[in-house]
Short mmCIF file of C-alpha atoms (C1' of nucleotides) in Angstrom, two decimals:
data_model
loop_
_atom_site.label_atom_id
_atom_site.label_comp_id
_atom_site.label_asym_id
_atom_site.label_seq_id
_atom_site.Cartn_x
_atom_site.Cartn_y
_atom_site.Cartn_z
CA UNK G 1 -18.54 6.40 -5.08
CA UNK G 2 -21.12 3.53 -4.52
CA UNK G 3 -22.10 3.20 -0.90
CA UNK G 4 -20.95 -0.82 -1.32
CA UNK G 5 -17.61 0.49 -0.60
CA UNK G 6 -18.09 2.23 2.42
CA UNK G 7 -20.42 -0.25 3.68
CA UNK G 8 -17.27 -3.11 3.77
CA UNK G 9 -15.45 -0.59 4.60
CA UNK G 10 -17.59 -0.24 7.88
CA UNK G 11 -18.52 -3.61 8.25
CA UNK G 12 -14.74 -4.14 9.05
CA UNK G 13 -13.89 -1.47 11.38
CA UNK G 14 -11.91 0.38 9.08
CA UNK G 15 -12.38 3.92 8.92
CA UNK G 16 -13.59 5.47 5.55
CA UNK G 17 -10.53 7.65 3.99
CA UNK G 18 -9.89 8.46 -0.01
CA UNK G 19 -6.90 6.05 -0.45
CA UNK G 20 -9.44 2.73 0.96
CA UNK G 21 -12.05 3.86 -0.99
CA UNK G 22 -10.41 4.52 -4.13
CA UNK G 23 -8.16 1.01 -3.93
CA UNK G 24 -11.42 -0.54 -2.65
CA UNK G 25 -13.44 1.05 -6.15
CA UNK G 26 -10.70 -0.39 -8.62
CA UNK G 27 -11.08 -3.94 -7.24
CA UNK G 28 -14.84 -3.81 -7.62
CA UNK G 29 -14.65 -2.39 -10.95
CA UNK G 30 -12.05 -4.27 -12.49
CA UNK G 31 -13.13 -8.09 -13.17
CA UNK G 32 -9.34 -9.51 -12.94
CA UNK G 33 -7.03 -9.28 -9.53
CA UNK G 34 -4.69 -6.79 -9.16
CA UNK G 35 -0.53 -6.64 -8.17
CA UNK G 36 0.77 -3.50 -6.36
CA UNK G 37 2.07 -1.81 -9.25
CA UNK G 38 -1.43 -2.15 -10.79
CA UNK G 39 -2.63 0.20 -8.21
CA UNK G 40 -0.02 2.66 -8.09
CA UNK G 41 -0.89 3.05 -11.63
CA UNK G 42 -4.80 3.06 -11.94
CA UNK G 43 -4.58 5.49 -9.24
CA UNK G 44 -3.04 8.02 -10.59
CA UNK G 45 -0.46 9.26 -8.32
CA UNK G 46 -2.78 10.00 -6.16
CA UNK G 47 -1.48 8.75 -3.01
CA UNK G 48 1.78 7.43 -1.68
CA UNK G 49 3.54 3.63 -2.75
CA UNK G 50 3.37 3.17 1.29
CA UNK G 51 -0.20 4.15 1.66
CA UNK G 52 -0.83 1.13 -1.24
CA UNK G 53 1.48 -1.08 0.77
CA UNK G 54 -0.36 -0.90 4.08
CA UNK G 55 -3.63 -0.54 2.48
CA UNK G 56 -3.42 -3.94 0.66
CA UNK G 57 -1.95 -5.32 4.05
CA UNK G 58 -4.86 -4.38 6.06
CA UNK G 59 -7.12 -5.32 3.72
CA UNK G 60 -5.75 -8.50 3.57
CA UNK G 61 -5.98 -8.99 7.38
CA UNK G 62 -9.56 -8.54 7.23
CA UNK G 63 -10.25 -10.70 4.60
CA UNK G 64 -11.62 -8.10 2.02
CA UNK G 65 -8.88 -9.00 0.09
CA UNK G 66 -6.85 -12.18 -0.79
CA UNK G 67 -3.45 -12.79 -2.34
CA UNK G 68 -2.89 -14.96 -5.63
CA UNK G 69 0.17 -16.42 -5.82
CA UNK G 70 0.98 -16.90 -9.56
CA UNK G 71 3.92 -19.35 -11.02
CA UNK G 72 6.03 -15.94 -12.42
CA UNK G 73 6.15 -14.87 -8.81
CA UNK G 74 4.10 -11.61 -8.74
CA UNK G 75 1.63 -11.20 -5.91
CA UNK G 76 -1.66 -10.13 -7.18
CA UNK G 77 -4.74 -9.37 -5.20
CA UNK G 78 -8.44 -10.09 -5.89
CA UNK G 79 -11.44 -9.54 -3.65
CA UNK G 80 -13.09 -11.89 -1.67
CA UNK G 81 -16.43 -13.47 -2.17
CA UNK G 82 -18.78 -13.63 0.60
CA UNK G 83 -17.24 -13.35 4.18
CA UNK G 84 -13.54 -14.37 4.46
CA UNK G 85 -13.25 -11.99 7.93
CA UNK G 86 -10.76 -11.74 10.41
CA UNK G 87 -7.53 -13.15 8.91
CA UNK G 88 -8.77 -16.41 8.28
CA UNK G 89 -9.42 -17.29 5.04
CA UNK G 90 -10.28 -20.05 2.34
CA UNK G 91 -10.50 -20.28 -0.58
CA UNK G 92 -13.06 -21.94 -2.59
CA UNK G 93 -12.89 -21.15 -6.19
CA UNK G 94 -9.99 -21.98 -8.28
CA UNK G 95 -7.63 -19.23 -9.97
CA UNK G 96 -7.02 -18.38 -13.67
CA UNK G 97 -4.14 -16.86 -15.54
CA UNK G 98 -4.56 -15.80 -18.60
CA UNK G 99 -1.23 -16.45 -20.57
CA UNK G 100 -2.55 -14.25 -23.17
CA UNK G 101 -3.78 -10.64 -21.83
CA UNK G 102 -1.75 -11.27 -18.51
CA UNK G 103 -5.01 -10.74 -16.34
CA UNK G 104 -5.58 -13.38 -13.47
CA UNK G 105 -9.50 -14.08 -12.75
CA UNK G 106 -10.72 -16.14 -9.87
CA UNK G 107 -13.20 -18.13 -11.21
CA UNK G 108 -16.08 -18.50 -8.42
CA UNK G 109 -17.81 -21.29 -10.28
CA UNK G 110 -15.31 -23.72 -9.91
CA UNK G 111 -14.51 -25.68 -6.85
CA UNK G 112 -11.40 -26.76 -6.07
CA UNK G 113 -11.64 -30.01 -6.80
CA UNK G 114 -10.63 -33.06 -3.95
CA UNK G 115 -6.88 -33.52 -3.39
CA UNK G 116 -6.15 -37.59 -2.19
CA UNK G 117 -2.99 -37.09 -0.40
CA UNK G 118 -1.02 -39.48 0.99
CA UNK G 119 -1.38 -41.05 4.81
CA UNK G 120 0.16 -39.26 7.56
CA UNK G 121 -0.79 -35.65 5.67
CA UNK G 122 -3.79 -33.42 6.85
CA UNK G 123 -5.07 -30.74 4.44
CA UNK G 124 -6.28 -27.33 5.56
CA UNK G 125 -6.24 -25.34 2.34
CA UNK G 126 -6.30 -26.22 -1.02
CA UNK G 127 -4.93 -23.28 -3.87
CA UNK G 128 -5.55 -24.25 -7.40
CA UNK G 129 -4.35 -22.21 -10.29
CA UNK G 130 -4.53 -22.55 -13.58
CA UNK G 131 -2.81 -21.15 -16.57
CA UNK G 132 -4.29 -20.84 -20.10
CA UNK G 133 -6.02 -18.79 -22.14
CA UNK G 134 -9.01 -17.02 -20.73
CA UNK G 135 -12.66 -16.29 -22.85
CA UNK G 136 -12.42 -13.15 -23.64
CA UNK G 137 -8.72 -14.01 -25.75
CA UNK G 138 -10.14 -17.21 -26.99
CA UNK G 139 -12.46 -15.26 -29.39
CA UNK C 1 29.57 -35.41 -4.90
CA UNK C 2 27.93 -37.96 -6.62
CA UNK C 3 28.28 -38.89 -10.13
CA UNK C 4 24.99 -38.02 -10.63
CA UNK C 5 25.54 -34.52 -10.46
CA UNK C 6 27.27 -34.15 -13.02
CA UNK C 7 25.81 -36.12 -15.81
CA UNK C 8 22.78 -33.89 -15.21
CA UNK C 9 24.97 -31.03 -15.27
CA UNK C 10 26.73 -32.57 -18.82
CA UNK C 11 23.36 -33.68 -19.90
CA UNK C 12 22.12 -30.13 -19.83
CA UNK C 13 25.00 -28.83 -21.84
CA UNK C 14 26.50 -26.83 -18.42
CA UNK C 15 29.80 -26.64 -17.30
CA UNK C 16 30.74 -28.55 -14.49
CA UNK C 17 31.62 -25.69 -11.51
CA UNK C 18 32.02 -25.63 -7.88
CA UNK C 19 28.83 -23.80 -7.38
CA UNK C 20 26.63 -25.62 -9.39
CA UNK C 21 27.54 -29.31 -8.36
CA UNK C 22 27.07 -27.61 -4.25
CA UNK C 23 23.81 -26.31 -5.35
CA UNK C 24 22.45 -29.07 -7.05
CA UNK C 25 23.73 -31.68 -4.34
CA UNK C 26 21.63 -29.48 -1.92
CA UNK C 27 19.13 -29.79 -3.85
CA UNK C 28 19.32 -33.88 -3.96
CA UNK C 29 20.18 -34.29 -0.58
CA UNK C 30 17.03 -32.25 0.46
CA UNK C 31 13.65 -33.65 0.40
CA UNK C 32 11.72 -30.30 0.26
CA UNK C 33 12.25 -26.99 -1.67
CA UNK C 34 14.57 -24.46 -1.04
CA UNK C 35 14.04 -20.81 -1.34
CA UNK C 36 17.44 -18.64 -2.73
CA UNK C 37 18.09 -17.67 1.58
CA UNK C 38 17.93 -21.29 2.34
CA UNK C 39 20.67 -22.02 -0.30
CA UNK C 40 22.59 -19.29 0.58
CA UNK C 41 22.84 -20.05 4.18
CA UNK C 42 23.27 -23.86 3.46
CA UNK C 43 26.21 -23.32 1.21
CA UNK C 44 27.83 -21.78 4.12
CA UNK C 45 28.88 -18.56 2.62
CA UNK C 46 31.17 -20.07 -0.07
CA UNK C 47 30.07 -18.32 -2.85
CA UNK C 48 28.72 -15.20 -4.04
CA UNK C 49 24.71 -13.83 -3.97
CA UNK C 50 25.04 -13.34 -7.52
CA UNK C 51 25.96 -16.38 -8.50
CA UNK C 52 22.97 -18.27 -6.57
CA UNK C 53 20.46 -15.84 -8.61
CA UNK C 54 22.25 -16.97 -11.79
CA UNK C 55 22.63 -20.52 -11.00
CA UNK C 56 19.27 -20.94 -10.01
CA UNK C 57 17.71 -18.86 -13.37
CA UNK C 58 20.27 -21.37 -15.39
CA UNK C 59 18.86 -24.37 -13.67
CA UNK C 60 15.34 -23.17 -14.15
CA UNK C 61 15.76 -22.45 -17.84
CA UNK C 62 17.21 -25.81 -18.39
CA UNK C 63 14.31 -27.50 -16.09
CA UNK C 64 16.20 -29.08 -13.86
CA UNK C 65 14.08 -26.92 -10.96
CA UNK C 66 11.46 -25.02 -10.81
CA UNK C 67 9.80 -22.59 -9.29
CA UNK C 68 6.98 -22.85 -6.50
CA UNK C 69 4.72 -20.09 -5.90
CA UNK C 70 3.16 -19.92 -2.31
CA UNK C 71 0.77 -18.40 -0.52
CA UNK C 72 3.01 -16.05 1.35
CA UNK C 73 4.79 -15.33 -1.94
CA UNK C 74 8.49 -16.90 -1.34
CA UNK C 75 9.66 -18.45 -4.05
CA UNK C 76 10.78 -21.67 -3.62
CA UNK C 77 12.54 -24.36 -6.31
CA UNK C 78 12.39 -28.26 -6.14
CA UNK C 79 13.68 -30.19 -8.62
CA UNK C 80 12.09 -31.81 -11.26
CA UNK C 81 11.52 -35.40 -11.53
CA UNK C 82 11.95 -36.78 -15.53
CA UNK C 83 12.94 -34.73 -18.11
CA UNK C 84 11.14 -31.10 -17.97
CA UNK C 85 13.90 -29.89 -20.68
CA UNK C 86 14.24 -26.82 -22.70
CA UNK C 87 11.94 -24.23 -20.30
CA UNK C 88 8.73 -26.59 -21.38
CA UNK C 89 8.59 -27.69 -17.78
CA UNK C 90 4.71 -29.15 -16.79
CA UNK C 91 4.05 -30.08 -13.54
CA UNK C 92 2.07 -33.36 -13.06
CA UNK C 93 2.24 -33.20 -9.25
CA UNK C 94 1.13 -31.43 -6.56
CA UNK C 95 3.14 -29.57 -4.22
CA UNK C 96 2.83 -29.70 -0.19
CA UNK C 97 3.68 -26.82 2.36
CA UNK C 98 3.77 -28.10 5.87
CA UNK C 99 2.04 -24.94 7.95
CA UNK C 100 4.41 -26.69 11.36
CA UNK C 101 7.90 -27.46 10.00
CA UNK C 102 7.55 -24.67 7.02
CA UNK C 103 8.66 -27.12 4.58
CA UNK C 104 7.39 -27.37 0.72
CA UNK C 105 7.54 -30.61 -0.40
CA UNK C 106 6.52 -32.03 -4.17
CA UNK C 107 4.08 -35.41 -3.66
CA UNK C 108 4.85 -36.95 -6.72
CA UNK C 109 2.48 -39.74 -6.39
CA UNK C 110 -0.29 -37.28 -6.13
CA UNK C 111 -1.30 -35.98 -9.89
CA UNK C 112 -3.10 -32.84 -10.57
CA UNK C 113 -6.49 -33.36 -10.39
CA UNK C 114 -8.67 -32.58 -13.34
CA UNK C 115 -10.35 -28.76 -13.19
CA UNK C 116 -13.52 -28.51 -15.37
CA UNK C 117 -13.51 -25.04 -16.70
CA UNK C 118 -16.06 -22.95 -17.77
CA UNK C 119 -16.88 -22.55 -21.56
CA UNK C 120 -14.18 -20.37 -23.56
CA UNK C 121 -11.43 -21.14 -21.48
CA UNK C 122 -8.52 -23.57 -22.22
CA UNK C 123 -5.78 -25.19 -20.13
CA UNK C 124 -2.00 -24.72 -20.50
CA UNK C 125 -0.83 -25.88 -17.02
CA UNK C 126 -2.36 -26.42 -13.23
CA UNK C 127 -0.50 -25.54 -10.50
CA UNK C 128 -2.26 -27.47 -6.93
CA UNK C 129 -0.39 -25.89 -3.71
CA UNK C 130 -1.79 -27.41 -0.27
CA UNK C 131 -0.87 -26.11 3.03
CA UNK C 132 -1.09 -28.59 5.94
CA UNK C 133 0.30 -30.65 8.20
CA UNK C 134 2.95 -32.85 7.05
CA UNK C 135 3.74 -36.63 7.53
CA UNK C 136 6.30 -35.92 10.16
CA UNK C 137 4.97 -33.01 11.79
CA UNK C 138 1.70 -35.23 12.31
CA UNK C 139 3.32 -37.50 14.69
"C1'" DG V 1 -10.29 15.09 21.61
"C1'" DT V 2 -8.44 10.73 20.52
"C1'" DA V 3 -7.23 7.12 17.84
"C1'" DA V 4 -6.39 5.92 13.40
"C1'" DC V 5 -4.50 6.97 8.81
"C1'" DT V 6 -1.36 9.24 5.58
"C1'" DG V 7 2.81 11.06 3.52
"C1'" DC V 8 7.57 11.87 3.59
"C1'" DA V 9 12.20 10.44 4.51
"C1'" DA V 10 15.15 6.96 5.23
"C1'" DA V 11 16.51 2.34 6.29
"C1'" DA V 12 16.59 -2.38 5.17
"C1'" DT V 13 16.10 -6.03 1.55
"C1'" DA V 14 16.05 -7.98 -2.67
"C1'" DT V 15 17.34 -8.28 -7.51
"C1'" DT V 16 19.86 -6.97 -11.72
"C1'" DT V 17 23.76 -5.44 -14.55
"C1'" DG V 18 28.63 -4.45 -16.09
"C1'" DC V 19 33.02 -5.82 -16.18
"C1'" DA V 20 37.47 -7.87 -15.13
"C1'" DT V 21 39.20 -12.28 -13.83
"C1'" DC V 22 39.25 -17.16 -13.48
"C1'" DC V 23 37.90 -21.81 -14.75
"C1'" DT V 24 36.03 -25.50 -17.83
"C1'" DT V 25 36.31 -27.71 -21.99
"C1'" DA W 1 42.81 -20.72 -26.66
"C1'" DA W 2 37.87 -19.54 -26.36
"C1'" DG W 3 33.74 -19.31 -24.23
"C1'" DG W 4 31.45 -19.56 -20.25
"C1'" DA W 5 31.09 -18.83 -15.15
"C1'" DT W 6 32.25 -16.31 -11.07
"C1'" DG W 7 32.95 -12.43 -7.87
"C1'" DC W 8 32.90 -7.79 -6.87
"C1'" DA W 9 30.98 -3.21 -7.18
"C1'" DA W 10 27.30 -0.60 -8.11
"C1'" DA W 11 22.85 0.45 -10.00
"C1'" DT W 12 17.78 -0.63 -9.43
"C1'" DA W 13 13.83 -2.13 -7.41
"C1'" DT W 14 11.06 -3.54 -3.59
"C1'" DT W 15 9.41 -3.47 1.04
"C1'" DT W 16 9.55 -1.87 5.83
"C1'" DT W 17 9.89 1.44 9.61
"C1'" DG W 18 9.70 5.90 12.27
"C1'" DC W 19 7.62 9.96 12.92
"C1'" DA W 20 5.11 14.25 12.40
"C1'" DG W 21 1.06 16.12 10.55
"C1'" DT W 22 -3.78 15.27 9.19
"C1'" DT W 23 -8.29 13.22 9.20
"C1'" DA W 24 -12.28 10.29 10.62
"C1'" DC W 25 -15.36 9.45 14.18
#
DNA sequence: GTAACTGCAAAATATTTGCATCCTT
DNA sequence: AAGGATGCAAATATTTTGCAGTTAC
């Protein structure tokens, strides 16, 4: 278990148990985000469907984490980039959903581009994402 | 009821029923989307759960709605503007959630920006969600 | 030792399916 | 009359909550 894990762990106040760490490992060694049923799977039946639940909730809270929503309307989760603490988050990469091998990728290279909205509307997040087929399918 | 209602109903080879010309008038008589509790409330208990799921898949599947993923993972349906018939429904606009009010609006004067992806990847659809402060709530 | 985390059971919600009946065309 | 749509019941699936036992610090 690479000491990365328990070092965000730490660095958020959270305390270091098997279910964080193992959830924690998948995200950092899978490239794509995850959904909840993901992780009950990859895991093995290791730990209990409520331990995922609250897991993924608190790791969303402190910003390790970050939900995807996705057009088919299943919540998939993909780790943050850089420091998105304490609840309040933004994102500034775009999302990708691969129509072909079902994997979502947020794609750190690419900014979310500037949205011109109309007077009278202030902006304070911007969530881009886009469907198609990814690199690895295009081959 | 309008007219209206039902020529889009006709046009889209559906019968004409109760529950689909109350659905679809809420629908027209509401600027933003509505999620399936909204409708359910708003039709004032008239008809069945059931029959909201099903009229709402119908009405996606013909593209007279469709769907809105956001952030906090309700799913939420607009209508669409034009002819998005057959399920080949593309978004050209961008849709709005007001963070005050709640609401999800579609700005169809603002298009989908253009996302330059990195090498490999190609582009079936874009879908732009901001969160914000809308018109009225800005006042 | 204390506070935080987990697992189990169960409750609350949400969604889907089958089927008999009713309505639209 | 025939096919499609609805409503009800019930089966599934998903998410939340309470609580007792366990673990991290």
């Amino acid at each position: 278990m690479h000491e990365e894990i328990k070092d965000i762990l730490k660095r958020n106040n959270l305390s270091v148990t098997g279910s964080r760490e193992k959830i924690l490992s998948l995200f950092l060694s899978k490239a794509g985000a995850l959904a909840h049923g993901d992780i009950e799977k990859k895991a093995g039946e290791k730990f209990d469907r409520v331990t995922v639940y609250r897991t993924l909730q608190t790791f969303v809270d402190k910003g390790i984490i970050h939900a995807i929503p996705t057009a088919d309307n299943s919540i998939r989760y993909a780790l943050c980039k850089d420091d998105c603490s304490g609840g309040h988050h933004h994102d500034h990469h775009i999302h990708f959903v691969c129509n072909h091998c079902g994997n979502t990728y947020c794609l750190d290279d690419v900014v979310t581009p500037e949205v011109r909205l109309p007077n009278g509307y202030t902006t304070s997040q911007i969530e881009v994402v886009v469907e198609g087929t990814c690199k690895a399918c295009n081959k």
